[in-house]
Amino acid sequence: DAGRDEFDIAATGQTIEIDLAIRGNINGQPVLVLGEVKSNLTASEVERFIRETDRIKASVSESESPQPEIRVIFFGYRAKREARELVKAKGAYIVFTHGKIL
């Protein structure tokens, strides 16, 4: 299952909309990939999306069994150096429009 999705955060009553959510299984284990699409990715956008995915992770871990492994990915045309470094530090990935993956 893949596409835009909304996640209700019970603790805050907030709804977070995600550009791309992919649910599937790898070796029989549930996986949820959360993706953000930006033409020019900045460090502040990375920080914001990582905070949102952290809230989603906490909410999903309370509501789904078995708990899926959650992976974070960014799609974009460009990313500033600070953004690329932050993505790597957070254990996420970037896929650029020209096919390069970090």
mmCIF file of N, CA and C in Angstrom:
data_model
loop_
_atom_site.group_PDB
_atom_site.id
_atom_site.type_symbol
_atom_site.label_atom_id
_atom_site.label_comp_id
_atom_site.label_asym_id
_atom_site.label_seq_id
_atom_site.Cartn_x
_atom_site.Cartn_y
_atom_site.Cartn_z
ATOM 1 N N ASP A 1 0.856 -1.174 0.000
ATOM 2 C CA ASP A 1 0.000 0.000 0.000
ATOM 3 C C ASP A 1 0.903 1.238 0.000
ATOM 4 N N ALA A 2 0.675 2.174 -0.906
ATOM 5 C CA ALA A 2 1.535 3.353 -1.000
ATOM 6 C C ALA A 2 0.730 4.573 -1.409
ATOM 7 N N GLY A 3 1.147 5.751 -0.927
ATOM 8 C CA GLY A 3 0.524 7.012 -1.304
ATOM 9 C C GLY A 3 0.578 8.008 -0.168
ATOM 10 N N ARG A 4 -0.077 9.152 -0.374
ATOM 11 C CA ARG A 4 -0.176 10.152 0.700
ATOM 12 C C ARG A 4 -0.965 9.529 1.839
ATOM 13 N N ASP A 5 -0.654 9.931 3.063
ATOM 14 C CA ASP A 5 -1.365 9.362 4.206
ATOM 15 C C ASP A 5 -1.385 10.370 5.342
ATOM 16 N N GLU A 6 -2.328 10.173 6.234
ATOM 17 C CA GLU A 6 -2.431 10.981 7.448
ATOM 18 C C GLU A 6 -2.327 10.061 8.650
ATOM 19 N N PHE A 7 -1.633 10.544 9.674
ATOM 20 C CA PHE A 7 -1.471 9.790 10.900
ATOM 21 C C PHE A 7 -2.034 10.616 12.046
ATOM 22 N N ASP A 8 -2.956 10.029 12.801
ATOM 23 C CA ASP A 8 -3.529 10.689 13.970
ATOM 24 C C ASP A 8 -2.645 10.392 15.167
ATOM 25 N N ILE A 9 -2.217 11.444 15.845
ATOM 26 C CA ILE A 9 -1.358 11.314 17.013
ATOM 27 C C ILE A 9 -2.244 11.455 18.246
ATOM 28 N N ALA A 10 -2.543 10.345 18.880
ATOM 29 C CA ALA A 10 -3.490 10.335 19.997
ATOM 30 C C ALA A 10 -3.031 11.219 21.153
ATOM 31 N N ALA A 11 -1.743 11.226 21.439
ATOM 32 C CA ALA A 11 -1.230 11.975 22.591
ATOM 33 C C ALA A 11 -1.493 13.472 22.483
ATOM 34 N N THR A 12 -1.510 14.005 21.243
ATOM 35 C CA THR A 12 -1.675 15.450 21.064
ATOM 36 C C THR A 12 -2.961 15.826 20.348
ATOM 37 N N GLY A 13 -3.641 14.830 19.764
ATOM 38 C CA GLY A 13 -4.830 15.119 18.972
ATOM 39 C C GLY A 13 -4.494 15.699 17.609
ATOM 40 N N GLN A 14 -3.231 15.685 17.250
ATOM 41 C CA GLN A 14 -2.743 16.254 15.996
ATOM 42 C C GLN A 14 -2.834 15.216 14.875
ATOM 43 N N THR A 15 -3.030 15.695 13.656
ATOM 44 C CA THR A 15 -2.956 14.850 12.470
ATOM 45 C C THR A 15 -1.765 15.305 11.641
ATOM 46 N N ILE A 16 -0.914 14.356 11.277
ATOM 47 C CA ILE A 16 0.269 14.659 10.477
ATOM 48 C C ILE A 16 0.075 14.056 9.094
ATOM 49 N N GLU A 17 0.203 14.896 8.063
ATOM 50 C CA GLU A 17 0.081 14.428 6.685
ATOM 51 C C GLU A 17 1.473 14.160 6.118
ATOM 52 N N ILE A 18 1.611 13.013 5.476
ATOM 53 C CA ILE A 18 2.884 12.576 4.918
ATOM 54 C C ILE A 18 2.754 12.484 3.402
ATOM 55 N N ASP A 19 3.772 12.976 2.681
ATOM 56 C CA ASP A 19 3.749 12.929 1.216
ATOM 57 C C ASP A 19 3.669 11.503 0.687
ATOM 58 N N LEU A 20 4.422 10.593 1.311
ATOM 59 C CA LEU A 20 4.453 9.214 0.843
ATOM 60 C C LEU A 20 4.595 8.267 2.022
ATOM 61 N N ALA A 21 3.653 7.346 2.139
ATOM 62 C CA ALA A 21 3.731 6.289 3.144
ATOM 63 C C ALA A 21 3.592 4.965 2.405
ATOM 64 N N ILE A 22 4.554 4.093 2.612
ATOM 65 C CA ILE A 22 4.548 2.777 1.970
ATOM 66 C C ILE A 22 4.545 1.725 3.068
ATOM 67 N N ARG A 23 3.532 0.869 3.042
ATOM 68 C CA ARG A 23 3.450 -0.232 3.999
ATOM 69 C C ARG A 23 3.724 -1.534 3.253
ATOM 70 N N GLY A 24 4.564 -2.359 3.850
ATOM 71 C CA GLY A 24 4.871 -3.633 3.225
ATOM 72 C C GLY A 24 5.553 -4.555 4.208
ATOM 73 N N ASN A 25 6.136 -5.609 3.690
ATOM 74 C CA ASN A 25 6.845 -6.589 4.503
ATOM 75 C C ASN A 25 8.188 -6.891 3.865
ATOM 76 N N ILE A 26 9.196 -7.044 4.705
ATOM 77 C CA ILE A 26 10.508 -7.504 4.273
ATOM 78 C C ILE A 26 10.826 -8.725 5.119
ATOM 79 N N ASN A 27 11.014 -9.859 4.457
ATOM 80 C CA ASN A 27 11.276 -11.122 5.159
ATOM 81 C C ASN A 27 10.223 -11.399 6.223
ATOM 82 N N GLY A 28 8.965 -11.095 5.909
ATOM 83 C CA GLY A 28 7.864 -11.378 6.819
ATOM 84 C C GLY A 28 7.668 -10.364 7.932
ATOM 85 N N GLN A 29 8.512 -9.347 7.993
ATOM 86 C CA GLN A 29 8.411 -8.330 9.039
ATOM 87 C C GLN A 29 7.780 -7.066 8.463
ATOM 88 N N PRO A 30 6.816 -6.461 9.185
ATOM 89 C CA PRO A 30 6.172 -5.250 8.668
ATOM 90 C C PRO A 30 7.135 -4.066 8.624
ATOM 91 N N VAL A 31 7.024 -3.285 7.545
ATOM 92 C CA VAL A 31 7.865 -2.104 7.350
ATOM 93 C C VAL A 31 6.964 -0.951 6.930
ATOM 94 N N LEU A 32 7.235 0.236 7.465
ATOM 95 C CA LEU A 32 6.535 1.460 7.082
ATOM 96 C C LEU A 32 7.592 2.473 6.658
ATOM 97 N N VAL A 33 7.545 2.888 5.389
ATOM 98 C CA VAL A 33 8.476 3.886 4.865
ATOM 99 C C VAL A 33 7.733 5.215 4.809
ATOM 100 N N LEU A 34 8.309 6.240 5.430
ATOM 101 C CA LEU A 34 7.716 7.577 5.444
ATOM 102 C C LEU A 34 8.589 8.492 4.595
ATOM 103 N N GLY A 35 7.982 9.123 3.585
ATOM 104 C CA GLY A 35 8.750 9.937 2.656
ATOM 105 C C GLY A 35 8.270 11.370 2.572
ATOM 106 N N GLU A 36 9.223 12.268 2.366
ATOM 107 C CA GLU A 36 8.958 13.697 2.200
ATOM 108 C C GLU A 36 9.533 14.118 0.856
ATOM 109 N N VAL A 37 8.765 14.881 0.091
ATOM 110 C CA VAL A 37 9.187 15.333 -1.230
ATOM 111 C C VAL A 37 9.434 16.841 -1.184
ATOM 112 N N LYS A 38 10.633 17.254 -1.560
ATOM 113 C CA LYS A 38 11.008 18.672 -1.581
ATOM 114 C C LYS A 38 11.896 18.931 -2.787
ATOM 115 N N SER A 39 11.714 20.070 -3.442
ATOM 116 C CA SER A 39 12.603 20.380 -4.565
ATOM 117 C C SER A 39 13.976 20.801 -4.056
ATOM 118 N N ASN A 40 14.024 21.614 -3.009
ATOM 119 C CA ASN A 40 15.274 22.079 -2.407
ATOM 120 C C ASN A 40 15.222 21.783 -0.914
ATOM 121 N N LEU A 41 15.869 20.719 -0.499
ATOM 122 C CA LEU A 41 15.806 20.265 0.886
ATOM 123 C C LEU A 41 16.794 21.037 1.754
ATOM 124 N N THR A 42 16.300 21.580 2.871
ATOM 125 C CA THR A 42 17.140 22.315 3.821
ATOM 126 C C THR A 42 17.217 21.552 5.138
ATOM 127 N N ALA A 43 18.189 21.908 5.967
ATOM 128 C CA ALA A 43 18.350 21.263 7.268
ATOM 129 C C ALA A 43 17.119 21.470 8.142
ATOM 130 N N SER A 44 16.513 22.648 8.097
ATOM 131 C CA SER A 44 15.326 22.889 8.932
ATOM 132 C C SER A 44 14.163 22.010 8.490
ATOM 133 N N GLU A 45 14.046 21.743 7.182
ATOM 134 C CA GLU A 45 12.989 20.848 6.704
ATOM 135 C C GLU A 45 13.261 19.406 7.132
ATOM 136 N N VAL A 46 14.530 19.014 7.128
ATOM 137 C CA VAL A 46 14.892 17.678 7.607
ATOM 138 C C VAL A 46 14.535 17.552 9.080
ATOM 139 N N GLU A 47 14.914 18.536 9.886
ATOM 140 C CA GLU A 47 14.613 18.500 11.320
ATOM 141 C C GLU A 47 13.113 18.418 11.568
ATOM 142 N N ARG A 48 12.323 19.212 10.843
ATOM 143 C CA ARG A 48 10.870 19.204 11.008
ATOM 144 C C ARG A 48 10.291 17.833 10.677
ATOM 145 N N PHE A 49 10.704 17.256 9.548
ATOM 146 C CA PHE A 49 10.148 15.966 9.138
ATOM 147 C C PHE A 49 10.588 14.852 10.088
ATOM 148 N N ILE A 50 11.820 14.885 10.553
ATOM 149 C CA ILE A 50 12.287 13.883 11.518
ATOM 150 C C ILE A 50 11.471 13.981 12.805
ATOM 151 N N ARG A 51 11.178 15.194 13.280
ATOM 152 C CA ARG A 51 10.324 15.352 14.475
ATOM 153 C C ARG A 51 8.950 14.737 14.228
ATOM 154 N N GLU A 52 8.383 15.003 13.047
ATOM 155 C CA GLU A 52 7.075 14.435 12.717
ATOM 156 C C GLU A 52 7.133 12.915 12.676
ATOM 157 N N THR A 53 8.178 12.358 12.070
ATOM 158 C CA THR A 53 8.265 10.898 12.004
ATOM 159 C C THR A 53 8.485 10.293 13.384
ATOM 160 N N ASP A 54 9.181 10.989 14.274
ATOM 161 C CA ASP A 54 9.335 10.502 15.648
ATOM 162 C C ASP A 54 7.981 10.415 16.343
ATOM 163 N N ARG A 55 7.114 11.413 16.135
ATOM 164 C CA ARG A 55 5.771 11.376 16.723
ATOM 165 C C ARG A 55 4.946 10.247 16.108
ATOM 166 N N ILE A 56 5.100 10.052 14.812
ATOM 167 C CA ILE A 56 4.384 8.954 14.147
ATOM 168 C C ILE A 56 4.881 7.613 14.677
ATOM 169 N N LYS A 57 6.192 7.459 14.831
ATOM 170 C CA LYS A 57 6.756 6.207 15.352
ATOM 171 C C LYS A 57 6.167 5.873 16.714
ATOM 172 N N ALA A 58 6.092 6.857 17.596
ATOM 173 C CA ALA A 58 5.539 6.623 18.932
ATOM 174 C C ALA A 58 4.076 6.221 18.849
ATOM 175 N N SER A 59 3.324 6.870 17.990
ATOM 176 C CA SER A 59 1.901 6.585 17.845
ATOM 177 C C SER A 59 1.667 5.211 17.225
ATOM 178 N N VAL A 60 2.429 4.881 16.188
ATOM 179 C CA VAL A 60 2.281 3.590 15.511
ATOM 180 C C VAL A 60 2.666 2.458 16.449
ATOM 181 N N SER A 61 3.713 2.653 17.257
ATOM 182 C CA SER A 61 4.152 1.591 18.159
ATOM 183 C C SER A 61 3.097 1.285 19.211
ATOM 184 N N GLU A 62 2.250 2.264 19.535
ATOM 185 C CA GLU A 62 1.170 2.044 20.496
ATOM 186 C C GLU A 62 -0.039 1.384 19.853
ATOM 187 N N SER A 63 -0.239 1.592 18.544
ATOM 188 C CA SER A 63 -1.489 1.173 17.917
ATOM 189 C C SER A 63 -1.381 -0.041 17.003
ATOM 190 N N GLU A 64 -0.193 -0.410 16.563
ATOM 191 C CA GLU A 64 -0.065 -1.521 15.624
ATOM 192 C C GLU A 64 0.713 -2.671 16.239
ATOM 193 N N SER A 65 0.235 -3.869 15.949
ATOM 194 C CA SER A 65 0.927 -5.059 16.412
ATOM 195 C C SER A 65 0.914 -6.071 15.277
ATOM 196 N N PRO A 66 2.029 -6.606 14.870
ATOM 197 C CA PRO A 66 3.358 -6.286 15.381
ATOM 198 C C PRO A 66 3.807 -4.902 14.913
ATOM 199 N N GLN A 67 4.721 -4.333 15.659
ATOM 200 C CA GLN A 67 5.195 -2.987 15.345
ATOM 201 C C GLN A 67 6.046 -3.009 14.080
ATOM 202 N N PRO A 68 5.747 -2.129 13.130
ATOM 203 C CA PRO A 68 6.559 -2.101 11.914
ATOM 204 C C PRO A 68 7.898 -1.400 12.146
ATOM 205 N N GLU A 69 8.891 -1.827 11.380
ATOM 206 C CA GLU A 69 10.139 -1.075 11.328
ATOM 207 C C GLU A 69 9.839 0.168 10.501
ATOM 208 N N ILE A 70 10.238 1.335 10.982
ATOM 209 C CA ILE A 70 9.935 2.578 10.273
ATOM 210 C C ILE A 70 11.221 3.147 9.687
ATOM 211 N N ARG A 71 11.162 3.429 8.386
ATOM 212 C CA ARG A 71 12.304 4.002 7.670
ATOM 213 C C ARG A 71 11.892 5.350 7.097
ATOM 214 N N VAL A 72 12.850 6.269 7.027
ATOM 215 C CA VAL A 72 12.569 7.631 6.566
ATOM 216 C C VAL A 72 13.377 7.909 5.304
ATOM 217 N N ILE A 73 12.692 8.499 4.308
ATOM 218 C CA ILE A 73 13.335 8.802 3.035
ATOM 219 C C ILE A 73 12.884 10.175 2.542
ATOM 220 N N PHE A 74 13.800 10.887 1.929
ATOM 221 C CA PHE A 74 13.505 12.184 1.319
ATOM 222 C C PHE A 74 13.707 12.051 -0.186
ATOM 223 N N PHE A 75 12.854 12.711 -0.960
ATOM 224 C CA PHE A 75 12.983 12.766 -2.412
ATOM 225 C C PHE A 75 13.148 14.224 -2.801
ATOM 226 N N GLY A 76 14.080 14.511 -3.706
ATOM 227 C CA GLY A 76 14.233 15.903 -4.093
ATOM 228 C C GLY A 76 15.195 16.125 -5.240
ATOM 229 N N TYR A 77 15.228 17.366 -5.671
ATOM 230 C CA TYR A 77 16.111 17.784 -6.753
ATOM 231 C C TYR A 77 17.482 18.176 -6.208
ATOM 232 N N ARG A 78 17.474 18.946 -5.101
ATOM 233 C CA ARG A 78 18.708 19.429 -4.482
ATOM 234 C C ARG A 78 18.584 19.320 -2.973
ATOM 235 N N ALA A 79 19.746 19.237 -2.318
ATOM 236 C CA ALA A 79 19.790 19.276 -0.855
ATOM 237 C C ALA A 79 21.062 19.993 -0.445
ATOM 238 N N LYS A 80 20.914 20.967 0.415
ATOM 239 C CA LYS A 80 22.084 21.685 0.920
ATOM 240 C C LYS A 80 22.957 20.719 1.720
ATOM 241 N N ARG A 81 24.248 21.036 1.803
ATOM 242 C CA ARG A 81 25.182 20.152 2.504
ATOM 243 C C ARG A 81 24.722 19.856 3.927
ATOM 244 N N GLU A 82 24.274 20.870 4.650
ATOM 245 C CA GLU A 82 23.815 20.668 6.027
ATOM 246 C C GLU A 82 22.649 19.682 6.066
ATOM 247 N N ALA A 83 21.776 19.763 5.089
ATOM 248 C CA ALA A 83 20.628 18.850 5.026
ATOM 249 C C ALA A 83 21.100 17.426 4.756
ATOM 250 N N ARG A 84 22.029 17.250 3.824
ATOM 251 C CA ARG A 84 22.550 15.911 3.510
ATOM 252 C C ARG A 84 23.220 15.295 4.728
ATOM 253 N N GLU A 85 24.013 16.090 5.433
ATOM 254 C CA GLU A 85 24.705 15.585 6.624
ATOM 255 C C GLU A 85 23.715 15.202 7.716
ATOM 256 N N LEU A 86 22.672 16.005 7.894
ATOM 257 C CA LEU A 86 21.669 15.715 8.915
ATOM 258 C C LEU A 86 20.872 14.457 8.567
ATOM 259 N N VAL A 87 20.532 14.293 7.304
ATOM 260 C CA VAL A 87 19.815 13.087 6.871
ATOM 261 C C VAL A 87 20.641 11.849 7.210
ATOM 262 N N LYS A 88 21.919 11.865 6.881
ATOM 263 C CA LYS A 88 22.788 10.725 7.191
ATOM 264 C C LYS A 88 22.871 10.491 8.692
ATOM 265 N N ALA A 89 23.036 11.569 9.466
ATOM 266 C CA ALA A 89 23.156 11.448 10.917
ATOM 267 C C ALA A 89 21.903 10.849 11.545
ATOM 268 N N LYS A 90 20.757 11.092 10.939
ATOM 269 C CA LYS A 90 19.484 10.587 11.470
ATOM 270 C C LYS A 90 19.150 9.187 10.953
ATOM 271 N N GLY A 91 20.011 8.625 10.102
ATOM 272 C CA GLY A 91 19.777 7.281 9.591
ATOM 273 C C GLY A 91 18.719 7.215 8.504
ATOM 274 N N ALA A 92 18.475 8.342 7.849
ATOM 275 C CA ALA A 92 17.495 8.406 6.766
ATOM 276 C C ALA A 92 18.240 8.389 5.429
ATOM 277 N N TYR A 93 17.487 8.502 4.350
ATOM 278 C CA TYR A 93 18.055 8.460 3.006
ATOM 279 C C TYR A 93 17.487 9.596 2.167
ATOM 280 N N ILE A 94 18.239 9.968 1.108
ATOM 281 C CA ILE A 94 17.757 10.937 0.119
ATOM 282 C C ILE A 94 17.865 10.277 -1.255
ATOM 283 N N VAL A 95 16.811 10.407 -2.048
ATOM 284 C CA VAL A 95 16.831 9.984 -3.446
ATOM 285 C C VAL A 95 16.661 11.245 -4.280
ATOM 286 N N PHE A 96 17.658 11.530 -5.126
ATOM 287 C CA PHE A 96 17.603 12.713 -5.973
ATOM 288 C C PHE A 96 16.940 12.380 -7.303
ATOM 289 N N THR A 97 16.420 13.400 -7.970
ATOM 290 C CA THR A 97 15.709 13.191 -9.231
ATOM 291 C C THR A 97 16.605 12.605 -10.318
ATOM 292 N N HIS A 98 17.897 12.832 -10.229
ATOM 293 C CA HIS A 98 18.821 12.280 -11.220
ATOM 294 C C HIS A 98 19.259 10.854 -10.881
ATOM 295 N N GLY A 99 18.674 10.272 -9.822
ATOM 296 C CA GLY A 99 18.903 8.873 -9.499
ATOM 297 C C GLY A 99 19.909 8.592 -8.406
ATOM 298 N N LYS A 100 20.670 9.585 -7.974
ATOM 299 C CA LYS A 100 21.651 9.367 -6.917
ATOM 300 C C LYS A 100 20.937 9.155 -5.587
ATOM 301 N N ILE A 101 21.457 8.216 -4.799
ATOM 302 C CA ILE A 101 20.883 7.910 -3.485
ATOM 303 C C ILE A 101 21.956 8.124 -2.424
ATOM 304 N N LEU A 102 21.605 8.852 -1.366
ATOM 305 C CA LEU A 102 22.506 9.036 -0.218
ATOM 306 C C LEU A 102 21.889 8.382 0.994
#
